[in-house]
CSV table of C-alpha atoms and ligand atoms in Angstrom, one decimal:
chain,number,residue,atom,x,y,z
A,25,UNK,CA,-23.7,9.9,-6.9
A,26,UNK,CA,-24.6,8.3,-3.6
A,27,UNK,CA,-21.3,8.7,-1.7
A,28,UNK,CA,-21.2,6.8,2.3
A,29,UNK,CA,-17.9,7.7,4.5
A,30,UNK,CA,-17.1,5.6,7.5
A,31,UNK,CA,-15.0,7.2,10.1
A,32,UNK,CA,-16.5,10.9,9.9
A,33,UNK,CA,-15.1,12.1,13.3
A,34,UNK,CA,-11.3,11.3,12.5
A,35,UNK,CA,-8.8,13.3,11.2
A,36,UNK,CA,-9.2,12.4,7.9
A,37,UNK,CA,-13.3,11.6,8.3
A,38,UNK,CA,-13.3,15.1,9.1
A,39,UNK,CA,-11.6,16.9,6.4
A,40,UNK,CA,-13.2,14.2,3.9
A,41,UNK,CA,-17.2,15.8,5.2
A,42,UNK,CA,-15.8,19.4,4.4
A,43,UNK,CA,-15.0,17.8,0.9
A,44,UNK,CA,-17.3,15.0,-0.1
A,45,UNK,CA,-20.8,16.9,-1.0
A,46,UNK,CA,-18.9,18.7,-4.4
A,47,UNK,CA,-19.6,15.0,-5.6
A,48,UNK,CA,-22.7,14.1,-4.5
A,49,UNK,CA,-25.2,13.0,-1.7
A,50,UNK,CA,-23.0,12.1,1.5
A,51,UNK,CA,-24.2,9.6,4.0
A,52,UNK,CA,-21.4,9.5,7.0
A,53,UNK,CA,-21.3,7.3,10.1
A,54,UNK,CA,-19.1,7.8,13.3
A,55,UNK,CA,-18.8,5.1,16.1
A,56,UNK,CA,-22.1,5.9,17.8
A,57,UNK,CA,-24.2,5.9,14.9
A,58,UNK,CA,-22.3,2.2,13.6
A,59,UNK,CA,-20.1,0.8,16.0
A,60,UNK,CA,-18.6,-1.2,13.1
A,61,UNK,CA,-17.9,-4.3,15.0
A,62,UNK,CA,-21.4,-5.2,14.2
A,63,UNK,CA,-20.4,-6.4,11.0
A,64,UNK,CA,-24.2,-7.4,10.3
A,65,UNK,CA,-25.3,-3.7,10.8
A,66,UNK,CA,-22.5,-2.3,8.7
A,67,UNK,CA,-23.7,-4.9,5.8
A,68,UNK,CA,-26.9,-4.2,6.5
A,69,UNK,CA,-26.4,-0.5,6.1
A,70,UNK,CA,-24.8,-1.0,2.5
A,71,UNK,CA,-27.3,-3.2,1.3
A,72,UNK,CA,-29.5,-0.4,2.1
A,73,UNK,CA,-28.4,2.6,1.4
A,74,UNK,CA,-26.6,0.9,-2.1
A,75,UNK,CA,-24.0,4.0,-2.8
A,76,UNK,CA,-22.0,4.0,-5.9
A,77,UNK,CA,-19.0,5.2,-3.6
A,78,UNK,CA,-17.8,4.2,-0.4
A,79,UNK,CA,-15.0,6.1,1.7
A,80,UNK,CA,-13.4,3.8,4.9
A,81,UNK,CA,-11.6,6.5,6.6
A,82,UNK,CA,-12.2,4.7,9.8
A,83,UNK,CA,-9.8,2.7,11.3
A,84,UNK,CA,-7.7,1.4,14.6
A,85,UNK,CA,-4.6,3.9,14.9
A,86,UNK,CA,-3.7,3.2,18.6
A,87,UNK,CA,-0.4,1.8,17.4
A,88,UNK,CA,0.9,0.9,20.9
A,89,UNK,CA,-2.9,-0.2,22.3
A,90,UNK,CA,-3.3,-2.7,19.3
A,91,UNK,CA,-0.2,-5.1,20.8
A,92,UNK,CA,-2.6,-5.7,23.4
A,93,UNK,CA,-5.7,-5.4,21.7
A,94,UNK,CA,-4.8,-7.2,18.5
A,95,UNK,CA,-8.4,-9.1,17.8
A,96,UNK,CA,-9.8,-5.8,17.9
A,97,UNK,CA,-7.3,-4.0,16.0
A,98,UNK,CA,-7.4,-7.1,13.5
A,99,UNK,CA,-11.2,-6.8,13.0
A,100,UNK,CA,-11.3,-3.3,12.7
A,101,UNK,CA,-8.5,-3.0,10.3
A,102,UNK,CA,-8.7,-6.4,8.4
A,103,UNK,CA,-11.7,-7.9,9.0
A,104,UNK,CA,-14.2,-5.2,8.4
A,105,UNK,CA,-12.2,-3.7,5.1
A,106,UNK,CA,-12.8,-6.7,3.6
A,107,UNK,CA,-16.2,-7.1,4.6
A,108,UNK,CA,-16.8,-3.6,3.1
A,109,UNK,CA,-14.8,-4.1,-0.1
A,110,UNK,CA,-16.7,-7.5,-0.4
A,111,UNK,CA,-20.2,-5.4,-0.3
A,112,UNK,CA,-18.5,-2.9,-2.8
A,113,UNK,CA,-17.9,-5.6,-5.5
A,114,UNK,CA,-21.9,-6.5,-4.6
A,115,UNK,CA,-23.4,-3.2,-5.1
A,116,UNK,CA,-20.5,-2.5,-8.2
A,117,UNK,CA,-19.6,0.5,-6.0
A,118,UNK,CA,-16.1,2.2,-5.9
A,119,UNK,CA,-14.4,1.8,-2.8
A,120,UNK,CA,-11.4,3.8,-1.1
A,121,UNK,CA,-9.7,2.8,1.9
A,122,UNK,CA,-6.3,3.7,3.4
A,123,UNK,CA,-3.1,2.2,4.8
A,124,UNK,CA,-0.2,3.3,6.2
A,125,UNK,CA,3.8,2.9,5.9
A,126,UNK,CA,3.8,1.2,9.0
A,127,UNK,CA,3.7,-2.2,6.9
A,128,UNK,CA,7.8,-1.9,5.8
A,129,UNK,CA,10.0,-2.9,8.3
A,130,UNK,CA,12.1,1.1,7.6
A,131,UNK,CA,15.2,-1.1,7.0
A,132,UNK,CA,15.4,-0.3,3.3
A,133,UNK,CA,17.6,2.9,3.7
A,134,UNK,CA,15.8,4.7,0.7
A,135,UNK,CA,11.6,5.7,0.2
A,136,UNK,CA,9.3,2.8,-0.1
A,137,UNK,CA,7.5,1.8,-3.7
A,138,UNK,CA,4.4,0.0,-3.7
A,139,UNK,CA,5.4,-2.9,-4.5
A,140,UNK,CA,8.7,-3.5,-2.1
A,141,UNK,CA,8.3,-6.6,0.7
A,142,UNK,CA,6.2,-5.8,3.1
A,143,UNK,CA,7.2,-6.4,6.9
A,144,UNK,CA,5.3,-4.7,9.5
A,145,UNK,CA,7.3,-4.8,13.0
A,146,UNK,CA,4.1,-4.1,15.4
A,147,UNK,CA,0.8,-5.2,15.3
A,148,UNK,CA,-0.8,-2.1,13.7
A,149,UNK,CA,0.9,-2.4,10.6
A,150,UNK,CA,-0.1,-6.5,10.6
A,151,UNK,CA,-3.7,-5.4,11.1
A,152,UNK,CA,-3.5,-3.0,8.1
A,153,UNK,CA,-1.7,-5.0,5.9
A,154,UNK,CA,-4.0,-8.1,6.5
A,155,UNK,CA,-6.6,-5.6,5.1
A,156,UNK,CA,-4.9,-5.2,2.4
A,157,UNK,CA,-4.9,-8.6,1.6
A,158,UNK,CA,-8.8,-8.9,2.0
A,159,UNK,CA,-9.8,-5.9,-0.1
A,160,UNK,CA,-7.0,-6.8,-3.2
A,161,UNK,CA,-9.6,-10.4,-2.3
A,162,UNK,CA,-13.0,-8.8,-2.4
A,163,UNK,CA,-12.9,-5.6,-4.7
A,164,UNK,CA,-13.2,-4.9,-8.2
A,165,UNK,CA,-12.6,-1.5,-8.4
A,166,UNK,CA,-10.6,-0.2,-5.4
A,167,UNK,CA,-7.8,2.3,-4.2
A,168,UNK,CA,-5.6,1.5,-1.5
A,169,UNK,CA,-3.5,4.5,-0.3
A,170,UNK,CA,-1.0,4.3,2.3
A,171,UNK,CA,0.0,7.1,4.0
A,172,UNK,CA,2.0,8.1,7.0
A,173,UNK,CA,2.0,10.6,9.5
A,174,UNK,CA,-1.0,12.0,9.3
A,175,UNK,CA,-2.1,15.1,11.3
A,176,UNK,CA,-4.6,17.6,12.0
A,177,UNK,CA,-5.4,20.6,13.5
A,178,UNK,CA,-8.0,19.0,16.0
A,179,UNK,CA,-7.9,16.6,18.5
A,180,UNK,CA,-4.8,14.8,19.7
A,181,UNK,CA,-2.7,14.9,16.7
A,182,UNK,CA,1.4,14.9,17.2
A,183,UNK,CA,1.1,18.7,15.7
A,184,UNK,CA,-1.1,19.8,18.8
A,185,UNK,CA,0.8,17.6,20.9
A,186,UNK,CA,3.9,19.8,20.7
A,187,UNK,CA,2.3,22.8,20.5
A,188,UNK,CA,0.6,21.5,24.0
A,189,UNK,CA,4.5,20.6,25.1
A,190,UNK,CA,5.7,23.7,24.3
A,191,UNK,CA,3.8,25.3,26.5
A,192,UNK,CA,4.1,23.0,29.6
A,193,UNK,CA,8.0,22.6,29.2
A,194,UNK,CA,11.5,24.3,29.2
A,195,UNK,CA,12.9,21.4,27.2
A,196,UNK,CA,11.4,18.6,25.0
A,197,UNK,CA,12.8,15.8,23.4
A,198,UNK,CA,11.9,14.2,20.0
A,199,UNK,CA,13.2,11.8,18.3
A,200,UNK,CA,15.3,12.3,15.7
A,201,UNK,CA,16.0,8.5,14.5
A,202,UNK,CA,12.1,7.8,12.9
A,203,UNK,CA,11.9,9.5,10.0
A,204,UNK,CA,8.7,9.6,7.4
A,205,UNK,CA,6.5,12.1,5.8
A,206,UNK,CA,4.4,14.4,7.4
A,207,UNK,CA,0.5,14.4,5.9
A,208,UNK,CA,-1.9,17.1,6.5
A,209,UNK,CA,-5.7,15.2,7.0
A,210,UNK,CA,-6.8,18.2,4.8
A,211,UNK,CA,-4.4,17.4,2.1
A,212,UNK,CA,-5.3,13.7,2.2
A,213,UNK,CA,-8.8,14.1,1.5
A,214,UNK,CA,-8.4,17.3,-1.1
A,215,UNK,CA,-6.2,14.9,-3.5
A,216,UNK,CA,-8.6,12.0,-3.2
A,217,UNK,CA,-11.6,13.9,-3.8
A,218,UNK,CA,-9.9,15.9,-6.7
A,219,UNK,CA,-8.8,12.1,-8.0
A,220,UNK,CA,-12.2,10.8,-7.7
A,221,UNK,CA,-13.9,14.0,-9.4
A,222,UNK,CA,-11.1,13.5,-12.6
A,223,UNK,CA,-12.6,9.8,-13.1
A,224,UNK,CA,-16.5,10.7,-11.8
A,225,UNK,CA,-17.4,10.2,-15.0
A,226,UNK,CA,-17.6,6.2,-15.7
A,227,UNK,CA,-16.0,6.2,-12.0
A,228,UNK,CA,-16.0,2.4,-11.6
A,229,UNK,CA,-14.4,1.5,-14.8
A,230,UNK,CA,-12.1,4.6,-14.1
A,231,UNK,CA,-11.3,3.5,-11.1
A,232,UNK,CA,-11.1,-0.2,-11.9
A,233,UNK,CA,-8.6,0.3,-14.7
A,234,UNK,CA,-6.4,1.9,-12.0
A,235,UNK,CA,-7.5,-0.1,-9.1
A,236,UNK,CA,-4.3,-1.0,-6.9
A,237,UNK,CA,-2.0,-0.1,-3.7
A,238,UNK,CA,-0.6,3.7,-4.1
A,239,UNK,CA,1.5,5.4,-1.5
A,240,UNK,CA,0.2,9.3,-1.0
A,241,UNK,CA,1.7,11.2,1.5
A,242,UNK,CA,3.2,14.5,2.2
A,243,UNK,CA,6.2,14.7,-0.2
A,244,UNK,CA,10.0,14.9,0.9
A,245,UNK,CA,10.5,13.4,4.4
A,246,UNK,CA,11.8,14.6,7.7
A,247,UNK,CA,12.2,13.2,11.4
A,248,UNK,CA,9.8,13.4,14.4
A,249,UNK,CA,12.7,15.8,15.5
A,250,UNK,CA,12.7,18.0,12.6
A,251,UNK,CA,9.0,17.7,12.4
A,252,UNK,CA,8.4,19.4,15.5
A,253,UNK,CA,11.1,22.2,15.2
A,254,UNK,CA,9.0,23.1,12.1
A,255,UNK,CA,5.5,22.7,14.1
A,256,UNK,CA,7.5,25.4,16.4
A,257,UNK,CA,8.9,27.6,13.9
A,258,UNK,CA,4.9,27.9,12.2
A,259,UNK,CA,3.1,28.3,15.8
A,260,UNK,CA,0.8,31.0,15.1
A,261,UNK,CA,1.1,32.3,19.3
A,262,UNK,CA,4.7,31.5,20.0
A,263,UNK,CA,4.3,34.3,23.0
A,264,UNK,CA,2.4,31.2,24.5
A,265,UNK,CA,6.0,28.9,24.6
A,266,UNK,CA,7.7,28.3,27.2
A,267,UNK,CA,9.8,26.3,25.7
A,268,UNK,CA,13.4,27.4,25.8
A,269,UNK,CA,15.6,23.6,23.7
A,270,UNK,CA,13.9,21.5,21.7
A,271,UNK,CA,16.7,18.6,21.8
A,272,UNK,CA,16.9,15.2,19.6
A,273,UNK,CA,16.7,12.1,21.3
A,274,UNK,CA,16.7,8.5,19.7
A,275,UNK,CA,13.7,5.7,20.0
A,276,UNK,CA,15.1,3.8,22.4
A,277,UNK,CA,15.3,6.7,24.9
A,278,UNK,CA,11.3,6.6,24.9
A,279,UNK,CA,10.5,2.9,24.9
A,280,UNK,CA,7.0,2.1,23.7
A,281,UNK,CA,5.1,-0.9,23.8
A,282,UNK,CA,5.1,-1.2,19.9
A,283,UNK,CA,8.0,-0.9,17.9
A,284,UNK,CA,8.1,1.6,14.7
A,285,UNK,CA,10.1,1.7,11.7
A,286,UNK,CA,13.1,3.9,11.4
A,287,UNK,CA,12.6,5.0,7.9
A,288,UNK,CA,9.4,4.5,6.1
A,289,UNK,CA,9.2,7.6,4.0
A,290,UNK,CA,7.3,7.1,0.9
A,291,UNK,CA,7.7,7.3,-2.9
A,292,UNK,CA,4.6,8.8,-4.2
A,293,UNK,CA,5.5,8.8,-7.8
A,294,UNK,CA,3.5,5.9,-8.8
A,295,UNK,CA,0.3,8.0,-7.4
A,296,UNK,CA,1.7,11.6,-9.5
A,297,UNK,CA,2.1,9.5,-12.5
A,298,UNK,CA,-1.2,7.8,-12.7
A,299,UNK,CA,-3.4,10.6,-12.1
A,300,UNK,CA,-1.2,13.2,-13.0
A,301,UNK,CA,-0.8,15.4,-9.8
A,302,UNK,CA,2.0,16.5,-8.1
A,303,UNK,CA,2.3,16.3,-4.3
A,304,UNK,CA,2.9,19.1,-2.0
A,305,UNK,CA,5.9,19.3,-0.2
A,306,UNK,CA,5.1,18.6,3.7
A,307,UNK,CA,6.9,21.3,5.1
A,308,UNK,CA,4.8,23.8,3.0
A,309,UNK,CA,1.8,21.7,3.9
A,310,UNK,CA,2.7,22.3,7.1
A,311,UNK,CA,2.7,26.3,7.1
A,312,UNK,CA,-0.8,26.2,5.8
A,313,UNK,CA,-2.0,24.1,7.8
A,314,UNK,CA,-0.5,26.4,10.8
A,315,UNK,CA,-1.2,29.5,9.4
A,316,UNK,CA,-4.8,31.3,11.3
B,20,NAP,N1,-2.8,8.8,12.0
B,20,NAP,C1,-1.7,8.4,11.3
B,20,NAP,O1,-0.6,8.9,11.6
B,20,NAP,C2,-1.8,7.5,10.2
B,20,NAP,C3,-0.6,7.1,9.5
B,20,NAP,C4,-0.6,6.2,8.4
B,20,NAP,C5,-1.9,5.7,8.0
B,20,NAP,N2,-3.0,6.1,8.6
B,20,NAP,C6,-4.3,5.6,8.1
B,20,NAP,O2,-5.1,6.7,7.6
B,20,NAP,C7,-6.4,6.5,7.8
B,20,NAP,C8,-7.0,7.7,8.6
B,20,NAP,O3,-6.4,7.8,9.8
B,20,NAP,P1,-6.8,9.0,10.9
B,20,NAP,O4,-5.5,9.5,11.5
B,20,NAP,O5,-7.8,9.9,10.3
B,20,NAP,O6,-7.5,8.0,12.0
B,20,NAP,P2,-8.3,8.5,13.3
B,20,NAP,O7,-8.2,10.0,13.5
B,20,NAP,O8,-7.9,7.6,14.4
B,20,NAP,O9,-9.8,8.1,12.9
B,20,NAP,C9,-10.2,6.8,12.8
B,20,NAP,C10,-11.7,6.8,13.0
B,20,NAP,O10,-12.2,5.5,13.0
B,20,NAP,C11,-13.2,5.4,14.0
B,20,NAP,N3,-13.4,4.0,14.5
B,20,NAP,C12,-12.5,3.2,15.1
B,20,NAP,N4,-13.1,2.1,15.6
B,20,NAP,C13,-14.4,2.2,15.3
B,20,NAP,C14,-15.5,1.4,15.5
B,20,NAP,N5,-15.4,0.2,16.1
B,20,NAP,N6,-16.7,1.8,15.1
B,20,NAP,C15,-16.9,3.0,14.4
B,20,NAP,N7,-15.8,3.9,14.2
B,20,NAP,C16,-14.6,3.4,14.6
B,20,NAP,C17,-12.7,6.3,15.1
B,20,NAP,O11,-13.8,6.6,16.0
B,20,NAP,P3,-13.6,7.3,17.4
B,20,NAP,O12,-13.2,8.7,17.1
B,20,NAP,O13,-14.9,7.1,18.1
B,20,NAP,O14,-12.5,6.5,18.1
B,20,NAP,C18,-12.1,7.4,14.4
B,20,NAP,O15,-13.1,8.4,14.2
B,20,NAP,C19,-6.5,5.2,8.6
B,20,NAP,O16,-6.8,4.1,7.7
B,20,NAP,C20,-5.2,5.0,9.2
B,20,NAP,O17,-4.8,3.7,9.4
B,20,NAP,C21,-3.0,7.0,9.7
């Protein structure tokens, strides 16, 4: 299988190259190999290269940056996804690509299912959901999987933000009025890759047959607040903290340029059911992920 991943030096592009060569030859692309608002050169790549699989973990994610960059945002999260799924359908390849729980409004009270109203509050989660739209368009056989909160152990994730806090600071704040699901990178690309080696035989039709919107995300839910106590609680050098109160604070205490949902948790149940998995809980995900 000729497998091409988009997005290789993100969180998720990351954990995705540690995973992807169990299932065949990977071709991967970050931004200075295929900057991929050259949509000719990203179409020209595919028509190419012709894989029978092909991974979009690449995306915008500056949630407060896109309210000010929203053509950019729009192309990179709409526009291009649907260019891609369009080439998919072309070269009768499977293609994966994710969203995020940023397109609910977090006014329902309870977890979100696939198929409540949608009704992103910032930019980002228009962006995203507009791709949506174009891939359900373009694709045959396709899996959209929103997440949420997803962290890693590199870069500037909100895990080694705290953990970067904690060192510089007797007291930090978090808010304690978002609430969601924590979802290690790692965990993200195990569980598609395990999905994806289940159906690898007849993978298109497989996929096809259960081609749709799922939500896959850390299970159970928690706020920023709560989040980081844990992130404290599983620091591997907490001799390094100088922190002495972590204290909760609400959203309107930090004001931000975009505004976020209060509670867009997930349901994942629709994604156990179909492939017959069972999620890990987030806070154990967590440990793991902390643990040296
Ligand atoms: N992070 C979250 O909390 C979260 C929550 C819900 C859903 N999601 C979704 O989950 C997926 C993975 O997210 P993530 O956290 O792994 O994202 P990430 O770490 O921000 O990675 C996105 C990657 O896309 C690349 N990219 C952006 N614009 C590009 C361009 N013009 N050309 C080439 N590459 C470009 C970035 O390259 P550079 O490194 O060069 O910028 C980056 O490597 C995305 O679809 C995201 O929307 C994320």
């Amino acid at each position: 299988m000729k497998i091409v991943l988009f997005g290789k030096n993100g969180q998720l592009g990351w954990e995705f190259q540690r995973m992807l060569p169990i299932l065949g030859e990977v071709i991967s692309f970050d931004r200075e190999e295929l900057d991929l608002c050259d949509l000719d050169a990203v179409q020209k790549i595919l028509s190419e290269l012709k894989p029978n699989l092909i991974i979009n973990a690449s995306a915008y994610t500056d949630v407060d940056r896109a309210e000010k960059e929203t053509d950019l945002a729009m192309k990179i999260n709409a526009l291009v996804p649907g260019m891609m799924a369009e080439m998919a359908s072309k070269l009768r390849a499977v293609f994966i690509h994710y969203s995020t729980d940023y397109v609910f409004d977090g006014g329902k009270g309870s977890t979100y299912k696939e198929n409540d109203p949608t009704h992103p509050l910032n930019m980002y989660g228009k962006s995203k959901l507009a791709g949506e739209e174009n891939i359900k368009q373009a694709a045959h056989a396709y899996l959209i999987l929103r997440t949420s909160w997803v962290y890693s152990l590199r870069g500037n994730s909100f895990v080694n933000k705290v953990l970067k806090w904690s060192r510089q600071n007797k007291t930090l704040k978090v808010v304690n009025d978002q609430v969601s699901s924590p979802t290690w990178a790692r965990t993200l690309a195990e569980i598609t890759s395990f999905v994806l080696a289940q159906n690898k035989m007849d993978l298109y039709e497989n996929i096809h047959e259960r081609r749709g919107v799922y939500h896959l995300a850390g299970s159970g839910f928690a706020s920023r607040y709560e989040w980081a106590k844990q992130i404290l609680v599983n620091d591997s050098n907490p001799s390094e903290q100088t922190i002495q109160t972590l204290e909760p604070a609400l959203s309107a205490d930090f004001p931000t340029p975009a505004i976020r949902p209060l509670f867009s948790a997930l349901d994942c149940s629709q994604f156990e059911a179909t492939f017959g998995l069972q999620l890990p809980g987030w806070n154990s995900t967590l440990q793991l992920a902390m643990t040296r």
